[in-house]
Coordinates of C-alpha atoms in Angstrom, one line a residue:
X1 CA -9.7 7.2 -69.4
X2 CA -9.7 3.4 -69.5
X3 CA -11.5 1.8 -72.4
X4 CA -15.1 1.0 -71.6
X5 CA -15.5 -2.6 -70.5
X6 CA -16.4 -5.0 -73.3
X7 CA -20.0 -6.2 -73.5
X8 CA -21.6 -9.2 -75.2
X9 CA -22.0 -8.9 -78.9
X10 CA -24.5 -10.4 -81.3
X11 CA -23.4 -12.8 -84.0
X12 CA -23.4 -10.9 -87.3
X13 CA -26.5 -11.7 -89.2
X14 CA -25.7 -14.0 -92.1
X15 CA -29.2 -15.1 -93.1
X16 CA -31.5 -14.1 -95.9
X17 CA -30.8 -10.4 -96.8
X18 CA -34.3 -9.9 -98.2
X19 CA -35.7 -9.6 -94.7
X20 CA -34.4 -6.0 -94.7
X21 CA -36.4 -5.1 -97.8
X22 CA -39.9 -5.1 -96.4
X23 CA -42.2 -2.5 -98.0
X24 CA -42.7 0.5 -95.9
X25 CA -39.3 0.4 -94.2
X26 CA -38.3 3.8 -95.8
X27 CA -41.3 5.5 -94.2
X28 CA -41.0 3.7 -90.9
X29 CA -37.3 4.6 -90.6
X30 CA -37.8 8.0 -92.2
X31 CA -34.6 7.3 -94.1
X32 CA -34.8 10.6 -96.1
X33 CA -34.8 12.5 -92.8
X34 CA -31.9 10.4 -91.5
X35 CA -29.9 11.4 -94.7
X36 CA -30.9 15.1 -94.2
X37 CA -29.6 15.0 -90.6
X38 CA -26.3 13.4 -91.8
X39 CA -25.9 16.2 -94.4
X40 CA -25.9 13.6 -97.2
X41 CA -26.3 15.5 -100.4
X42 CA -25.3 15.4 -104.1
X43 CA -21.5 14.9 -104.2
X44 CA -21.1 13.4 -100.8
X45 CA -19.0 10.4 -100.1
X46 CA -20.9 8.1 -97.7
X47 CA -20.0 4.9 -95.9
X48 CA -22.7 2.3 -95.2
X49 CA -20.9 0.3 -92.6
X50 CA -22.2 -3.3 -92.3
X51 CA -24.3 -2.7 -95.4
X52 CA -26.1 -6.1 -95.4
X53 CA -28.1 -6.3 -98.6
X54 CA -27.4 -2.7 -99.5
X55 CA -30.8 -1.3 -98.4
X56 CA -29.4 2.0 -97.3
X57 CA -26.6 2.0 -99.9
X58 CA -28.9 2.2 -102.8
X59 CA -31.0 5.0 -101.2
X60 CA -27.8 7.0 -100.4
X61 CA -26.4 6.3 -103.9
X62 CA -29.5 8.0 -105.4
X63 CA -29.2 10.9 -103.0
X64 CA -25.5 11.6 -103.7
X65 CA -25.6 11.2 -107.5
X66 CA -24.3 12.1 -109.9
X67 CA -20.8 12.9 -108.5
X68 CA -21.0 11.4 -105.0
X69 CA -20.4 7.8 -104.0
X70 CA -21.4 5.3 -101.5
X71 CA -18.9 2.8 -100.0
X72 CA -20.9 -0.3 -99.0
X73 CA -18.7 -2.0 -96.4
X74 CA -19.3 -5.5 -95.2
X75 CA -17.4 -8.4 -93.6
X76 CA -19.6 -11.0 -95.3
X77 CA -18.4 -11.7 -98.9
X78 CA -22.0 -13.0 -99.7
X79 CA -23.4 -9.6 -98.8
X80 CA -20.7 -7.9 -101.0
X81 CA -21.7 -10.0 -104.0
X82 CA -25.3 -9.3 -103.4
X83 CA -24.8 -5.6 -103.3
X84 CA -22.7 -5.6 -106.4
X85 CA -25.5 -7.5 -108.3
X86 CA -28.1 -5.1 -106.9
X87 CA -26.1 -2.0 -107.9
X88 CA -25.8 -3.4 -111.5
X89 CA -29.5 -4.2 -111.5
X90 CA -30.5 -0.8 -110.3
X91 CA -27.9 1.0 -112.6
X92 CA -26.2 2.6 -109.6
X93 CA -22.6 2.8 -110.7
X94 CA -21.6 5.0 -107.8
X95 CA -21.7 2.2 -105.2
X96 CA -18.3 0.9 -104.3
X97 CA -18.2 -2.3 -102.3
X98 CA -15.5 -2.8 -99.6
X99 CA -14.7 -6.1 -97.9
X100 CA -13.6 -5.2 -94.4
X101 CA -12.7 -7.4 -91.4
X102 CA -14.5 -7.6 -88.1
X103 CA -11.8 -5.3 -86.6
X104 CA -11.2 -3.0 -89.5
X105 CA -13.6 -1.6 -92.1
X106 CA -10.6 -0.6 -94.3
X107 CA -11.9 2.8 -95.1
X108 CA -9.4 5.2 -96.7
X109 CA -8.2 8.1 -94.5
X110 CA -9.9 11.5 -94.8
X111 CA -12.4 10.2 -97.4
X112 CA -15.9 10.4 -95.9
X113 CA -18.5 13.1 -95.5
X114 CA -20.9 10.8 -93.7
X115 CA -21.2 7.3 -92.3
X116 CA -24.1 5.3 -91.0
X117 CA -24.3 2.1 -89.0
X118 CA -27.9 0.9 -89.3
X119 CA -28.5 -1.8 -86.7
X120 CA -24.9 -2.9 -86.9
X121 CA -23.1 -1.5 -83.9
X122 CA -24.3 -4.3 -81.6
X123 CA -22.5 -6.8 -83.8
X124 CA -19.1 -5.2 -83.5
X125 CA -16.9 -7.3 -81.2
X126 CA -14.0 -4.8 -81.0
X127 CA -15.6 -1.4 -81.4
X128 CA -12.6 0.7 -80.5
X129 CA -10.6 -0.8 -83.4
X130 CA -13.5 -0.2 -85.9
X131 CA -14.1 3.3 -84.6
X132 CA -10.5 4.3 -84.8
X133 CA -10.5 3.4 -88.5
X134 CA -13.7 5.2 -89.1
X135 CA -12.5 8.3 -87.2
X136 CA -9.4 8.5 -89.4
X137 CA -11.6 8.1 -92.5
X138 CA -13.9 11.0 -91.7
X139 CA -13.2 14.5 -93.1
X140 CA -13.4 17.5 -90.8
X141 CA -17.1 18.1 -90.0
X142 CA -18.2 14.7 -91.3
X143 CA -21.2 13.1 -89.5
X144 CA -21.4 9.6 -88.2
X145 CA -24.9 8.2 -87.5
X146 CA -25.8 5.1 -85.5
X147 CA -29.3 3.6 -85.5
X148 CA -29.7 0.8 -82.9
X149 CA -31.9 -0.2 -80.1
X150 CA -31.5 -0.8 -76.4
X151 CA -30.4 -4.3 -75.4
X152 CA -27.6 -6.2 -73.7
X153 CA -25.4 -6.6 -76.7
X154 CA -26.2 -10.2 -77.4
X155 CA -29.8 -9.6 -78.3
X156 CA -29.3 -7.5 -81.4
X157 CA -29.4 -4.3 -79.4
X158 CA -27.1 -2.3 -77.0
X159 CA -28.1 0.1 -74.3
X160 CA -27.6 3.6 -75.5
X161 CA -25.4 4.9 -72.6
X162 CA -22.9 2.1 -73.2
X163 CA -22.8 2.7 -76.9
X164 CA -22.4 6.4 -76.4
X165 CA -19.6 5.9 -73.9
X166 CA -17.7 3.6 -76.3
X167 CA -18.1 6.0 -79.3
X168 CA -17.0 9.0 -77.2
X169 CA -14.0 7.1 -75.8
X170 CA -12.9 6.6 -79.5
X171 CA -12.6 10.4 -80.0
X172 CA -16.1 11.4 -81.1
X173 CA -18.6 13.8 -79.6
X174 CA -22.4 13.3 -79.8
X175 CA -24.0 16.2 -81.6
X176 CA -27.6 15.0 -81.8
X177 CA -30.1 12.3 -80.7
X178 CA -33.4 11.3 -82.2
X179 CA -35.9 8.5 -81.7
X180 CA -38.1 8.9 -84.8
X181 CA -36.7 5.9 -86.6
X182 CA -39.2 3.6 -85.0
X183 CA -42.7 4.4 -83.9
X184 CA -42.4 2.6 -80.5
X185 CA -39.4 4.8 -79.5
X186 CA -37.3 1.6 -79.0
X187 CA -34.7 2.6 -81.5
X188 CA -32.3 5.5 -81.1
X189 CA -30.5 7.5 -83.7
X190 CA -27.3 9.2 -82.5
X191 CA -25.1 11.5 -84.5
X192 CA -21.5 12.0 -83.8
X193 CA -18.7 14.2 -85.1
X194 CA -15.0 13.6 -84.4
X195 CA -13.5 15.7 -81.6

C-alpha cells in the first residue's frame, strides 16, 4: 500500500517544561492505568518518546524499579539536560536519556518491552521513519501506546483515523483503544503491537 499522505505537523514544544507538571495530572490521565495496560512492570524496559520534562519517565522509572529502566528520548537537548537533573534530584538512577533526531529516536534494536508517546505523535514530521526505528526496537509482544487528541496535525492534535492508518502502515496492529485519559473524551489512547 502507498504510504499515507503527509499531514501538517505541530512545531515541537520548546517552552517551559513545568507546564506539564500541574498537580492532578496523574489522576486526570490515570497514568497508573495507562502503565497497567502497557504491561509496564518491575524489570521492564520502557521508552518515553518525546519525553519533554520527564513527567512520564519518572513515573515509569518508579514502576519498573529496581531492575527495569526507562529510556527518556528527546530531540531537544534542553529537555535531555532537564531530565538528567530531575533523575538525580529524585534519585532515579534507572532513567537513561537519549538524544534522538526528528527522524530517528535512535533506540537500540530488540530492546523495549513498552513505549509511550504522550502528546508527541502530532509533532513528528516523518512518522514512517520514526516508527520504523521504534518497531525494530520493540521485543516480540511489546506494547506501544499513543495518547493524543483529534486535530489537523498543526494544532497539537491529529485525527485518530489518520494516526491509526500511519502507524498500521509502519507494520503495527492496533490491539486496544481507550478514551479515559481525559474526562471530556477528546483524547484517545491507542495501543499497538508489531505485526
